[in-house]
mmCIF file of C-alpha atoms in Angstrom:
data_model
loop_
_atom_site.group_PDB
_atom_site.id
_atom_site.type_symbol
_atom_site.label_atom_id
_atom_site.label_comp_id
_atom_site.label_asym_id
_atom_site.label_seq_id
_atom_site.Cartn_x
_atom_site.Cartn_y
_atom_site.Cartn_z
ATOM 1 C CA UNK A 1287 12.580 -8.994 23.637
ATOM 2 C CA UNK A 1288 11.164 -12.054 25.313
ATOM 3 C CA UNK A 1289 9.485 -14.543 23.025
ATOM 4 C CA UNK A 1290 7.463 -17.677 23.333
ATOM 5 C CA UNK A 1291 7.681 -20.096 20.430
ATOM 6 C CA UNK A 1292 4.436 -22.014 20.192
ATOM 7 C CA UNK A 1293 3.996 -25.009 17.922
ATOM 8 C CA UNK A 1294 2.406 -26.235 15.865
ATOM 9 C CA UNK A 1295 0.859 -23.132 14.315
ATOM 10 C CA UNK A 1296 -2.218 -25.100 13.249
ATOM 11 C CA UNK A 1297 -3.641 -28.594 13.445
ATOM 12 C CA UNK A 1298 -6.428 -30.355 11.588
ATOM 13 C CA UNK A 1299 -7.406 -33.609 13.234
ATOM 14 C CA UNK A 1300 -10.123 -36.225 13.322
ATOM 15 C CA UNK A 1301 -12.576 -36.321 16.205
ATOM 16 C CA UNK A 1302 -11.349 -38.740 18.862
ATOM 17 C CA UNK A 1303 -7.653 -38.138 18.230
ATOM 18 C CA UNK A 1304 -5.288 -36.837 20.882
ATOM 19 C CA UNK A 1305 -3.620 -33.439 20.440
ATOM 20 C CA UNK A 1306 -0.344 -32.083 21.717
ATOM 21 C CA UNK A 1307 1.057 -28.560 21.513
ATOM 22 C CA UNK A 1308 3.956 -26.868 23.234
ATOM 23 C CA UNK A 1309 5.696 -23.614 23.990
ATOM 24 C CA UNK A 1310 9.386 -22.986 24.430
ATOM 25 C CA UNK A 1311 11.485 -19.989 25.319
ATOM 26 C CA UNK A 1312 15.050 -18.998 26.033
ATOM 27 C CA UNK A 1313 13.817 -17.192 29.145
ATOM 28 C CA UNK A 1314 12.861 -18.653 32.509
ATOM 29 C CA UNK A 1315 9.232 -18.348 33.591
ATOM 30 C CA UNK A 1316 7.674 -18.698 37.024
ATOM 31 C CA UNK A 1317 4.135 -19.169 35.727
ATOM 32 C CA UNK A 1318 2.698 -20.851 32.665
ATOM 33 C CA UNK A 1319 -0.910 -20.398 31.595
ATOM 34 C CA UNK A 1320 -2.883 -22.016 28.799
ATOM 35 C CA UNK A 1321 -5.834 -20.167 27.257
ATOM 36 C CA UNK A 1322 -8.411 -21.114 24.654
ATOM 37 C CA UNK A 1323 -10.116 -18.613 22.363
ATOM 38 C CA UNK A 1324 -13.408 -19.537 20.754
ATOM 39 C CA UNK A 1325 -14.383 -17.733 17.541
ATOM 40 C CA UNK A 1326 -15.669 -14.240 18.286
ATOM 41 C CA UNK A 1327 -14.727 -14.375 21.962
ATOM 42 C CA UNK A 1328 -11.827 -13.474 24.212
ATOM 43 C CA UNK A 1329 -9.274 -16.006 25.501
ATOM 44 C CA UNK A 1330 -10.424 -18.058 28.475
ATOM 45 C CA UNK A 1331 -8.075 -19.675 30.972
ATOM 46 C CA UNK A 1332 -7.837 -23.468 30.775
ATOM 47 C CA UNK A 1333 -4.958 -24.393 33.073
ATOM 48 C CA UNK A 1334 -2.483 -22.512 35.285
ATOM 49 C CA UNK A 1335 0.918 -23.916 36.289
ATOM 50 C CA UNK A 1336 3.109 -22.460 39.041
ATOM 51 C CA UNK A 1337 5.884 -24.944 39.795
ATOM 52 C CA UNK A 1338 8.595 -26.523 37.668
ATOM 53 C CA UNK A 1339 7.627 -30.092 36.868
ATOM 54 C CA UNK A 1340 3.990 -29.530 37.808
ATOM 55 C CA UNK A 1341 1.511 -31.667 35.890
ATOM 56 C CA UNK A 1342 -2.099 -30.513 36.015
ATOM 57 C CA UNK A 1343 -5.264 -31.877 34.458
ATOM 58 C CA UNK A 1344 -8.605 -30.267 33.693
ATOM 59 C CA UNK A 1345 -10.946 -32.888 32.268
ATOM 60 C CA UNK A 1346 -9.484 -34.079 28.986
ATOM 61 C CA UNK A 1347 -6.752 -31.454 29.160
ATOM 62 C CA UNK A 1348 -3.330 -32.020 30.703
ATOM 63 C CA UNK A 1349 -0.538 -29.481 30.913
ATOM 64 C CA UNK A 1350 2.971 -29.559 32.329
ATOM 65 C CA UNK A 1351 5.436 -26.929 33.485
ATOM 66 C CA UNK A 1352 8.856 -27.962 32.156
ATOM 67 C CA UNK A 1353 11.644 -28.809 34.593
ATOM 68 C CA UNK A 1354 13.909 -26.178 33.054
ATOM 69 C CA UNK A 1355 11.101 -23.578 33.477
ATOM 70 C CA UNK A 1356 11.558 -22.659 29.830
ATOM 71 C CA UNK A 1357 8.809 -24.763 28.305
ATOM 72 C CA UNK A 1358 5.316 -26.158 28.720
ATOM 73 C CA UNK A 1359 3.019 -28.497 26.840
ATOM 74 C CA UNK A 1360 -0.730 -28.990 26.584
ATOM 75 C CA UNK A 1361 -2.361 -32.283 25.663
ATOM 76 C CA UNK A 1362 -5.996 -32.789 24.731
ATOM 77 C CA UNK A 1363 -7.232 -36.353 24.761
ATOM 78 C CA UNK A 1364 -10.093 -37.756 22.696
ATOM 79 C CA UNK A 1365 -10.797 -34.481 20.873
ATOM 80 C CA UNK A 1366 -14.373 -33.398 20.166
ATOM 81 C CA UNK A 1367 -15.750 -30.763 17.758
ATOM 82 C CA UNK A 1368 -16.114 -28.142 20.503
ATOM 83 C CA UNK A 1369 -12.334 -28.241 21.048
ATOM 84 C CA UNK A 1370 -12.063 -26.101 17.906
ATOM 85 C CA UNK A 1371 -10.407 -22.750 18.567
ATOM 86 C CA UNK A 1372 -7.091 -21.042 19.125
ATOM 87 C CA UNK A 1373 -4.949 -22.181 22.033
ATOM 88 C CA UNK A 1374 -2.439 -19.774 23.558
ATOM 89 C CA UNK A 1375 0.338 -20.357 26.008
ATOM 90 C CA UNK A 1376 1.360 -17.451 28.214
ATOM 91 C CA UNK A 1377 4.198 -17.082 30.658
ATOM 92 C CA UNK A 1378 5.134 -14.742 33.440
ATOM 93 C CA UNK A 1379 8.812 -13.946 33.681
ATOM 94 C CA UNK A 1380 10.621 -14.242 36.986
ATOM 95 C CA UNK A 1381 10.969 -10.469 37.020
ATOM 96 C CA UNK A 1382 7.216 -10.418 37.687
ATOM 97 C CA UNK A 1383 6.317 -7.122 36.090
ATOM 98 C CA UNK A 1384 2.660 -8.071 36.130
ATOM 99 C CA UNK A 1385 2.381 -8.740 32.417
ATOM 100 C CA UNK A 1386 2.291 -12.020 30.511
ATOM 101 C CA UNK A 1387 4.200 -13.023 27.395
ATOM 102 C CA UNK A 1388 1.891 -14.789 24.909
ATOM 103 C CA UNK A 1389 2.714 -17.406 22.293
ATOM 104 C CA UNK A 1390 1.549 -17.008 18.704
ATOM 105 C CA UNK A 1391 -1.301 -19.471 19.181
ATOM 106 C CA UNK A 1392 -2.195 -22.916 17.824
ATOM 107 C CA UNK A 1393 -5.336 -23.090 15.700
ATOM 108 C CA UNK A 1394 -7.122 -26.398 16.161
ATOM 109 C CA UNK A 1395 -9.721 -27.757 13.783
ATOM 110 C CA UNK A 1396 -11.548 -31.010 14.503
ATOM 111 C CA UNK A 1397 -13.271 -32.985 11.814
ATOM 112 C CA UNK A 1398 -16.367 -34.840 13.067
ATOM 113 C CA UNK B 987 -18.943 -10.941 38.940
ATOM 114 C CA UNK B 988 -19.869 -10.176 35.337
ATOM 115 C CA UNK B 989 -16.287 -10.422 34.166
ATOM 116 C CA UNK B 990 -14.453 -7.872 32.053
ATOM 117 C CA UNK B 991 -16.958 -5.827 30.081
ATOM 118 C CA UNK B 992 -16.036 -4.170 26.807
ATOM 119 C CA UNK B 993 -18.074 -1.862 24.637
ATOM 120 C CA UNK B 994 -18.964 -1.634 21.900
ATOM 121 C CA UNK B 995 -18.690 -5.232 20.627
ATOM 122 C CA UNK B 996 -18.477 -4.018 17.056
ATOM 123 C CA UNK B 997 -17.481 -0.659 15.628
ATOM 124 C CA UNK B 998 -17.480 0.355 12.004
ATOM 125 C CA UNK B 999 -16.123 3.775 11.193
ATOM 126 C CA UNK B 1000 -14.623 5.755 8.379
ATOM 127 C CA UNK B 1001 -10.989 6.626 8.052
ATOM 128 C CA UNK B 1002 -10.139 9.808 9.913
ATOM 129 C CA UNK B 1003 -12.834 9.443 12.547
ATOM 130 C CA UNK B 1004 -12.150 9.199 16.254
ATOM 131 C CA UNK B 1005 -12.793 5.820 17.866
ATOM 132 C CA UNK B 1006 -13.193 5.202 21.596
ATOM 133 C CA UNK B 1007 -13.184 1.712 23.054
ATOM 134 C CA UNK B 1008 -14.303 1.152 26.624
ATOM 135 C CA UNK B 1009 -13.493 -1.367 29.303
ATOM 136 C CA UNK B 1010 -14.759 -2.153 32.773
ATOM 137 C CA UNK B 1011 -12.375 -4.499 34.609
ATOM 138 C CA UNK B 1012 -13.344 -7.065 37.188
ATOM 139 C CA UNK B 1013 -13.989 -5.369 40.512
ATOM 140 C CA UNK B 1014 -10.948 -5.528 42.794
ATOM 141 C CA UNK B 1015 -8.440 -6.169 40.030
ATOM 142 C CA UNK B 1016 -5.482 -3.806 40.080
ATOM 143 C CA UNK B 1017 -4.030 -4.511 36.631
ATOM 144 C CA UNK B 1018 -5.649 -3.626 33.319
ATOM 145 C CA UNK B 1019 -4.291 -4.561 29.882
ATOM 146 C CA UNK B 1020 -5.186 -3.514 26.336
ATOM 147 C CA UNK B 1021 -4.354 -5.954 23.509
ATOM 148 C CA UNK B 1022 -4.822 -5.906 19.765
ATOM 149 C CA UNK B 1023 -5.331 -9.096 17.762
ATOM 150 C CA UNK B 1024 -4.816 -9.449 14.017
ATOM 151 C CA UNK B 1025 -4.211 -12.419 11.755
ATOM 152 C CA UNK B 1026 -0.783 -11.134 10.798
ATOM 153 C CA UNK B 1027 0.570 -10.141 14.211
ATOM 154 C CA UNK B 1028 -1.414 -12.273 16.613
ATOM 155 C CA UNK B 1029 -2.091 -10.952 20.133
ATOM 156 C CA UNK B 1030 -0.115 -7.780 20.875
ATOM 157 C CA UNK B 1031 0.044 -5.988 24.216
ATOM 158 C CA UNK B 1032 -0.544 -2.273 23.650
ATOM 159 C CA UNK B 1033 -0.450 -0.836 27.161
ATOM 160 C CA UNK B 1034 -1.098 -1.838 30.736
ATOM 161 C CA UNK B 1035 -1.994 -0.084 33.970
ATOM 162 C CA UNK B 1036 -1.389 -0.877 37.608
ATOM 163 C CA UNK B 1037 -3.585 0.913 40.135
ATOM 164 C CA UNK B 1038 -4.791 3.229 37.339
ATOM 165 C CA UNK B 1039 -1.245 4.298 36.424
ATOM 166 C CA UNK B 1040 0.182 3.414 32.996
ATOM 167 C CA UNK B 1041 3.176 1.139 33.482
ATOM 168 C CA UNK B 1042 4.253 0.187 29.990
ATOM 169 C CA UNK B 1043 2.958 1.779 26.785
ATOM 170 C CA UNK B 1044 5.754 0.563 24.541
ATOM 171 C CA UNK B 1045 3.291 -1.471 22.516
ATOM 172 C CA UNK B 1046 1.193 1.521 21.490
ATOM 173 C CA UNK B 1047 1.731 1.726 17.724
ATOM 174 C CA UNK B 1048 1.897 5.511 17.374
ATOM 175 C CA UNK B 1049 0.672 8.811 18.728
ATOM 176 C CA UNK B 1050 -2.756 8.291 17.242
ATOM 177 C CA UNK B 1051 -3.379 5.793 20.042
ATOM 178 C CA UNK B 1052 -3.992 6.874 23.610
ATOM 179 C CA UNK B 1053 -5.330 5.128 26.699
ATOM 180 C CA UNK B 1054 -6.630 6.388 29.997
ATOM 181 C CA UNK B 1055 -7.768 4.895 33.255
ATOM 182 C CA UNK B 1056 -9.480 7.643 35.250
ATOM 183 C CA UNK B 1057 -10.557 5.256 38.014
ATOM 184 C CA UNK B 1058 -10.331 1.616 39.043
ATOM 185 C CA UNK B 1059 -13.479 0.615 37.218
ATOM 186 C CA UNK B 1060 -13.067 2.210 33.805
ATOM 187 C CA UNK B 1061 -10.560 2.542 30.994
ATOM 188 C CA UNK B 1062 -10.645 3.849 27.437
ATOM 189 C CA UNK B 1063 -8.533 3.273 24.371
ATOM 190 C CA UNK B 1064 -8.812 6.040 21.817
ATOM 191 C CA UNK B 1065 -7.661 6.160 18.217
ATOM 192 C CA UNK B 1066 -7.604 9.569 16.574
ATOM 193 C CA UNK B 1067 -7.565 9.727 13.619
ATOM 194 C CA UNK B 1068 -8.377 6.130 12.713
ATOM 195 C CA UNK B 1069 -6.875 4.404 9.674
ATOM 196 C CA UNK B 1070 -7.845 1.202 7.820
ATOM 197 C CA UNK B 1071 -4.770 -0.568 9.198
ATOM 198 C CA UNK B 1072 -6.187 -0.140 12.701
ATOM 199 C CA UNK B 1073 -8.878 -2.685 11.856
ATOM 200 C CA UNK B 1074 -8.503 -5.490 14.392
ATOM 201 C CA UNK B 1075 -10.061 -7.004 17.484
ATOM 202 C CA UNK B 1076 -9.154 -5.081 20.623
ATOM 203 C CA UNK B 1077 -9.219 -6.897 23.953
ATOM 204 C CA UNK B 1078 -9.185 -5.606 27.473
ATOM 205 C CA UNK B 1079 -8.027 -7.877 30.289
ATOM 206 C CA UNK B 1080 -7.646 -7.461 34.030
ATOM 207 C CA UNK B 1081 -5.797 -9.314 36.782
ATOM 208 C CA UNK B 1082 -5.170 -9.145 40.482
ATOM 209 C CA UNK B 1083 -2.071 -8.939 42.552
ATOM 210 C CA UNK B 1084 1.425 -8.692 41.178
ATOM 211 C CA UNK B 1085 2.720 -10.350 44.301
ATOM 212 C CA UNK B 1086 0.093 -13.012 44.531
ATOM 213 C CA UNK B 1087 2.046 -15.034 41.951
ATOM 214 C CA UNK B 1088 -1.217 -15.919 40.302
ATOM 215 C CA UNK B 1089 -1.344 -13.163 37.698
ATOM 216 C CA UNK B 1090 -4.181 -14.747 35.783
ATOM 217 C CA UNK B 1091 -5.553 -12.345 33.215
ATOM 218 C CA UNK B 1092 -9.272 -12.402 32.492
ATOM 219 C CA UNK B 1093 -10.268 -11.170 29.062
ATOM 220 C CA UNK B 1094 -13.311 -9.334 27.823
ATOM 221 C CA UNK B 1095 -15.156 -10.449 24.703
ATOM 222 C CA UNK B 1096 -13.356 -7.854 22.602
ATOM 223 C CA UNK B 1097 -14.299 -5.011 20.288
ATOM 224 C CA UNK B 1098 -14.111 -5.770 16.586
ATOM 225 C CA UNK B 1099 -13.076 -2.540 14.851
ATOM 226 C CA UNK B 1100 -13.428 -2.005 11.134
ATOM 227 C CA UNK B 1101 -12.078 1.221 9.647
ATOM 228 C CA UNK B 1102 -13.268 1.783 6.097
#
């Protein structure tokens, strides 16, 4: 079945450092979404990408939709303690069945 | 809008008991999804509905699991009988418009299920 390979699986960084995570697939996607899950809560949308090559920012977050439509990355600049959580990428296949394919998640811990 | 509402937030039950999880999607959304999240398997799609009709239930682990959507504003996920390995966080999510190309899913806060 379709898979998204998300890396790294976990990160432990110092406050103020920049963070980068990415998702890759062998399938072509027409939408990429990045979600964040805080402890004890459901995933919340951070950034949505709809066009190949698109680069979108949301505050300290920047995400890009890969040119090949098979990958995406998320960068967080100047990390702060509240960035702690699990970050998920999700993609919608070109077949557009209505469902999303989710990555395995990247767990981020920030040391003050 | 209040967002996707799930109840209960926490459920503790004994093995063999019936468990019913509830979800109210965002008003106007035509897709509803049930996910299960565990440390070992991550976020798994169990089943999803479009306009109250089940579209894909291939993720439902076994016959002990069933889901219904009797109307556009309510869905249930039932486990009968429950087993300890069903312990997980269950999420409901909803979205609007297959052809809108947006397809953003909005998640509820989840139900944490513990089967003893």
